[in-house]
Amino acid sequence: MSPTEPQTISEAISTDHKSLDQYADNIRSSTTLEDKTKWRNQLTWALARHAISEELTMYPAMEKHLGEEGLQLTNTDREQHQAVKEDLYKLQSMSPSSSEFEPLLDRLMTDLHEHIKHESEEDIPRLEEKLSREESQALAKSFERTKMFTPTRSHPSAPNRPYFENFAAMLAAPIDRFKDLLTSFPDKEELPKKHQSML
């Protein structure tokens, strides 16, 4: 991919996955409670938006292009997302000073890596095989654009299928965005360039 060429869906998803790992590593390596809290907030913000954007863009594309196989794959993905969302829901309001915080972060990242492995080995190769490069780039653009209106916190009891999820996201997103104004995050310079432009 050239610097000016749009990302494909696999490239966009992979870029997000790398950022999520970096945010978790930053939580672990931070030496102050304040910094750990900022990186916890950043991980929550990025992961909540990533998961819902996948559910609203990539999963419907898989179901459309892969038929019954796509439906089975996305059912597995939604189950995996649910486990991640439930852990993230607990983590997003837990103080990093809690003795439960590190084990919960470890479980969250273990569940997330299981999901990432499934996506990178099963979902994305099958989907990319059915899409032209232009279609994949358009899907990646939709994936990124969708993050602009999704909630920025985990809501595990919200619907996770299009149309119902779209409506739930529209209700939750403004409240989450207001809470973001009152929440501390890492300085813009500490973030990957991709996420700097989204703040």
Protein backbone atom coordinates (compact mmCIF):
# COMPACT_ATOMS: atom_id res chain seq x y z
CA MET A 1 0.00 0.00 0.00
CA SER A 2 1.42 3.40 -0.94
CA PRO A 3 1.15 6.25 1.61
CA THR A 4 -1.66 7.87 -0.40
CA GLU A 5 -3.56 4.72 -1.34
CA PRO A 6 -6.61 4.00 0.85
CA GLN A 7 -6.41 1.07 3.23
CA THR A 8 -8.22 -2.19 2.57
CA ILE A 9 -10.51 -3.57 5.26
CA SER A 10 -7.83 -6.04 6.39
CA GLU A 11 -5.27 -3.22 6.70
CA ALA A 12 -7.69 -0.99 8.64
CA ILE A 13 -8.62 -3.78 11.06
CA SER A 14 -4.97 -4.79 11.53
CA THR A 15 -3.95 -1.19 12.25
CA ASP A 16 -6.60 -0.97 14.96
CA HIS A 17 -5.52 -4.29 16.48
CA LYS A 18 -1.92 -3.07 16.77
CA SER A 19 -3.08 0.15 18.45
CA LEU A 20 -5.18 -1.79 20.97
CA ASP A 21 -2.17 -3.91 21.92
CA GLN A 22 -0.06 -0.77 22.30
CA TYR A 23 -2.65 0.84 24.60
CA ALA A 24 -2.76 -2.26 26.81
CA ASP A 25 1.05 -2.33 26.93
CA ASN A 26 1.04 1.36 27.88
CA ILE A 27 -1.32 0.64 30.79
CA ARG A 28 1.03 -2.07 32.04
CA SER A 29 4.20 -0.01 31.63
CA SER A 30 2.87 3.26 33.08
CA THR A 31 4.30 4.05 36.49
CA THR A 32 1.64 6.42 37.83
CA LEU A 33 -2.03 5.86 38.54
CA GLU A 34 -2.84 8.93 36.47
CA ASP A 35 -1.07 7.57 33.38
CA LYS A 36 -2.54 4.10 33.81
CA THR A 37 -6.00 5.68 34.01
CA LYS A 38 -5.43 7.74 30.85
CA TRP A 39 -4.34 4.65 28.89
CA ARG A 40 -7.27 2.64 30.29
CA ASN A 41 -9.57 5.38 28.98
CA GLN A 42 -7.82 5.32 25.59
CA LEU A 43 -8.12 1.53 25.34
CA THR A 44 -11.83 1.74 26.24
CA TRP A 45 -12.45 4.53 23.70
CA ALA A 46 -10.66 2.71 20.87
CA LEU A 47 -11.92 -0.81 21.56
CA ALA A 48 -15.58 0.15 22.02
CA ARG A 49 -15.59 2.05 18.72
CA HIS A 50 -13.66 -0.69 16.90
CA ALA A 51 -16.01 -3.49 17.97
CA ILE A 52 -19.21 -1.68 17.06
CA SER A 53 -17.80 -0.48 13.74
CA GLU A 54 -16.93 -4.08 12.83
CA GLU A 55 -20.43 -5.21 13.74
CA LEU A 56 -22.04 -2.46 11.65
CA THR A 57 -19.81 -2.69 8.56
CA MET A 58 -17.62 -5.77 8.24
CA TYR A 59 -20.06 -8.35 9.58
CA PRO A 60 -22.91 -7.39 7.24
CA ALA A 61 -20.41 -7.50 4.35
CA MET A 62 -19.36 -11.01 5.40
CA GLU A 63 -22.98 -12.14 5.57
CA LYS A 64 -23.69 -10.62 2.15
CA HIS A 65 -20.63 -11.97 0.33
CA LEU A 66 -20.12 -15.29 2.15
CA GLY A 67 -23.75 -16.34 2.64
CA GLU A 68 -24.38 -19.06 5.22
CA GLU A 69 -20.66 -19.41 5.96
CA GLY A 70 -20.50 -15.66 6.64
CA LEU A 71 -23.47 -15.89 8.98
CA GLN A 72 -21.79 -18.69 10.96
CA LEU A 73 -18.52 -16.76 11.14
CA THR A 74 -20.20 -13.56 12.32
CA ASN A 75 -22.20 -15.45 14.95
CA THR A 76 -18.86 -16.66 16.37
CA ASP A 77 -17.47 -13.12 16.12
CA ARG A 78 -20.43 -11.65 17.99
CA GLU A 79 -20.04 -14.21 20.78
CA GLN A 80 -16.35 -13.32 21.05
CA HIS A 81 -17.17 -9.60 21.02
CA GLN A 82 -19.68 -10.11 23.81
CA ALA A 83 -17.01 -11.58 26.10
CA VAL A 84 -14.70 -8.66 25.27
CA LYS A 85 -17.47 -6.09 25.83
CA GLU A 86 -18.36 -7.56 29.22
CA ASP A 87 -14.73 -7.42 30.38
CA LEU A 88 -14.31 -3.91 28.97
CA TYR A 89 -17.49 -2.76 30.72
CA LYS A 90 -15.96 -3.75 34.08
CA LEU A 91 -12.52 -2.40 33.22
CA GLN A 92 -13.67 1.01 31.97
CA SER A 93 -14.74 2.14 35.44
CA MET A 94 -12.32 0.14 37.57
CA SER A 95 -9.37 1.95 39.10
CA PRO A 96 -6.01 0.63 37.88
CA SER A 97 -5.02 0.57 41.56
CA SER A 98 -7.54 -2.21 42.23
CA SER A 99 -6.07 -5.68 42.77
CA GLU A 100 -8.64 -6.94 40.23
CA PHE A 101 -7.53 -4.57 37.47
CA GLU A 102 -4.44 -6.37 36.06
CA PRO A 103 -6.08 -9.84 35.98
CA LEU A 104 -9.14 -8.33 34.27
CA LEU A 105 -6.95 -6.53 31.72
CA ASP A 106 -5.12 -9.81 31.06
CA ARG A 107 -8.42 -11.66 30.54
CA LEU A 108 -9.73 -8.91 28.26
CA MET A 109 -6.61 -9.04 26.10
CA THR A 110 -6.64 -12.85 26.02
CA ASP A 111 -10.26 -12.81 24.82
CA LEU A 112 -9.42 -10.06 22.34
CA HIS A 113 -6.44 -12.00 20.93
CA GLU A 114 -8.61 -15.09 20.49
CA HIS A 115 -11.01 -12.95 18.48
CA ILE A 116 -8.20 -11.31 16.49
CA LYS A 117 -6.81 -14.75 15.59
CA HIS A 118 -10.26 -15.85 14.37
CA GLU A 119 -10.65 -12.70 12.29
CA SER A 120 -7.19 -12.79 10.76
CA GLU A 121 -7.23 -16.52 9.98
CA GLU A 122 -10.91 -17.07 9.12
CA ASP A 123 -12.96 -13.93 8.48
CA ILE A 124 -10.74 -11.47 6.70
CA PRO A 125 -9.06 -13.84 4.21
CA ARG A 126 -12.45 -15.22 3.14
CA LEU A 127 -13.98 -11.76 2.84
CA GLU A 128 -11.01 -10.23 0.99
CA GLU A 129 -11.15 -13.13 -1.48
CA LYS A 130 -14.69 -12.06 -2.46
CA LEU A 131 -13.97 -8.31 -2.69
CA SER A 132 -12.12 -6.31 -5.28
CA ARG A 133 -9.42 -4.00 -3.90
CA GLU A 134 -11.76 -1.04 -4.50
CA GLU A 135 -14.62 -2.75 -2.64
CA SER A 136 -12.28 -3.56 0.26
CA GLN A 137 -11.09 0.05 0.37
CA ALA A 138 -14.68 1.31 0.35
CA LEU A 139 -15.53 -1.06 3.22
CA ALA A 140 -12.49 0.19 5.16
CA LYS A 141 -13.63 3.78 4.60
CA SER A 142 -17.09 2.88 5.90
CA PHE A 143 -15.53 1.11 8.90
CA GLU A 144 -13.50 4.23 9.78
CA ARG A 145 -16.39 6.63 9.15
CA THR A 146 -18.75 4.57 11.33
CA LYS A 147 -16.44 5.08 14.33
CA MET A 148 -17.36 8.77 14.25
CA PHE A 149 -20.88 8.09 15.55
CA THR A 150 -20.44 4.96 17.66
CA PRO A 151 -20.41 4.88 21.46
CA THR A 152 -17.01 5.32 23.09
CA ARG A 153 -17.69 3.00 26.01
CA SER A 154 -18.74 -0.61 26.31
CA HIS A 155 -22.48 -1.32 26.49
CA PRO A 156 -22.65 -5.14 26.60
CA SER A 157 -26.43 -5.24 27.01
CA ALA A 158 -27.02 -3.23 23.80
CA PRO A 159 -28.11 -5.08 20.63
CA ASN A 160 -25.23 -6.25 18.43
CA ARG A 161 -26.97 -6.59 15.05
CA PRO A 162 -27.46 -3.89 12.43
CA TYR A 163 -30.45 -1.64 12.61
CA PHE A 164 -31.08 -2.41 16.28
CA GLU A 165 -27.42 -1.70 17.06
CA ASN A 166 -27.49 1.44 14.88
CA PHE A 167 -30.39 2.79 16.93
CA ALA A 168 -28.80 1.87 20.27
CA ALA A 169 -25.52 3.48 19.17
CA MET A 170 -27.32 6.71 18.25
CA LEU A 171 -28.78 6.85 21.77
CA ALA A 172 -25.59 5.97 23.67
CA ALA A 173 -23.00 7.89 21.62
CA PRO A 174 -23.95 11.45 22.68
CA ILE A 175 -23.88 10.50 26.36
CA ASP A 176 -20.53 8.76 25.95
CA ARG A 177 -19.11 11.74 24.07
CA PHE A 178 -20.21 14.09 26.87
CA LYS A 179 -18.49 11.83 29.41
CA ASP A 180 -15.36 11.96 27.22
CA LEU A 181 -15.20 15.70 27.84
CA LEU A 182 -14.84 14.97 31.56
CA THR A 183 -12.35 12.12 31.13
CA SER A 184 -8.55 12.25 30.99
CA PHE A 185 -6.78 10.77 27.96
CA PRO A 186 -3.14 10.55 26.87
CA ASP A 187 -1.72 13.63 25.19
CA LYS A 188 -2.38 13.72 21.46
CA GLU A 189 1.34 13.36 20.67
CA GLU A 190 1.43 10.02 22.54
CA LEU A 191 -1.10 8.43 20.18
CA PRO A 192 -0.60 6.81 16.78
CA LYS A 193 -1.11 9.40 14.02
CA LYS A 194 -4.31 7.66 12.92
CA HIS A 195 -5.99 8.30 16.28
CA GLN A 196 -4.64 11.84 16.69
CA SER A 197 -6.96 13.07 13.95
CA MET A 198 -10.01 11.49 15.61
CA LEU A 199 -9.76 13.40 18.88
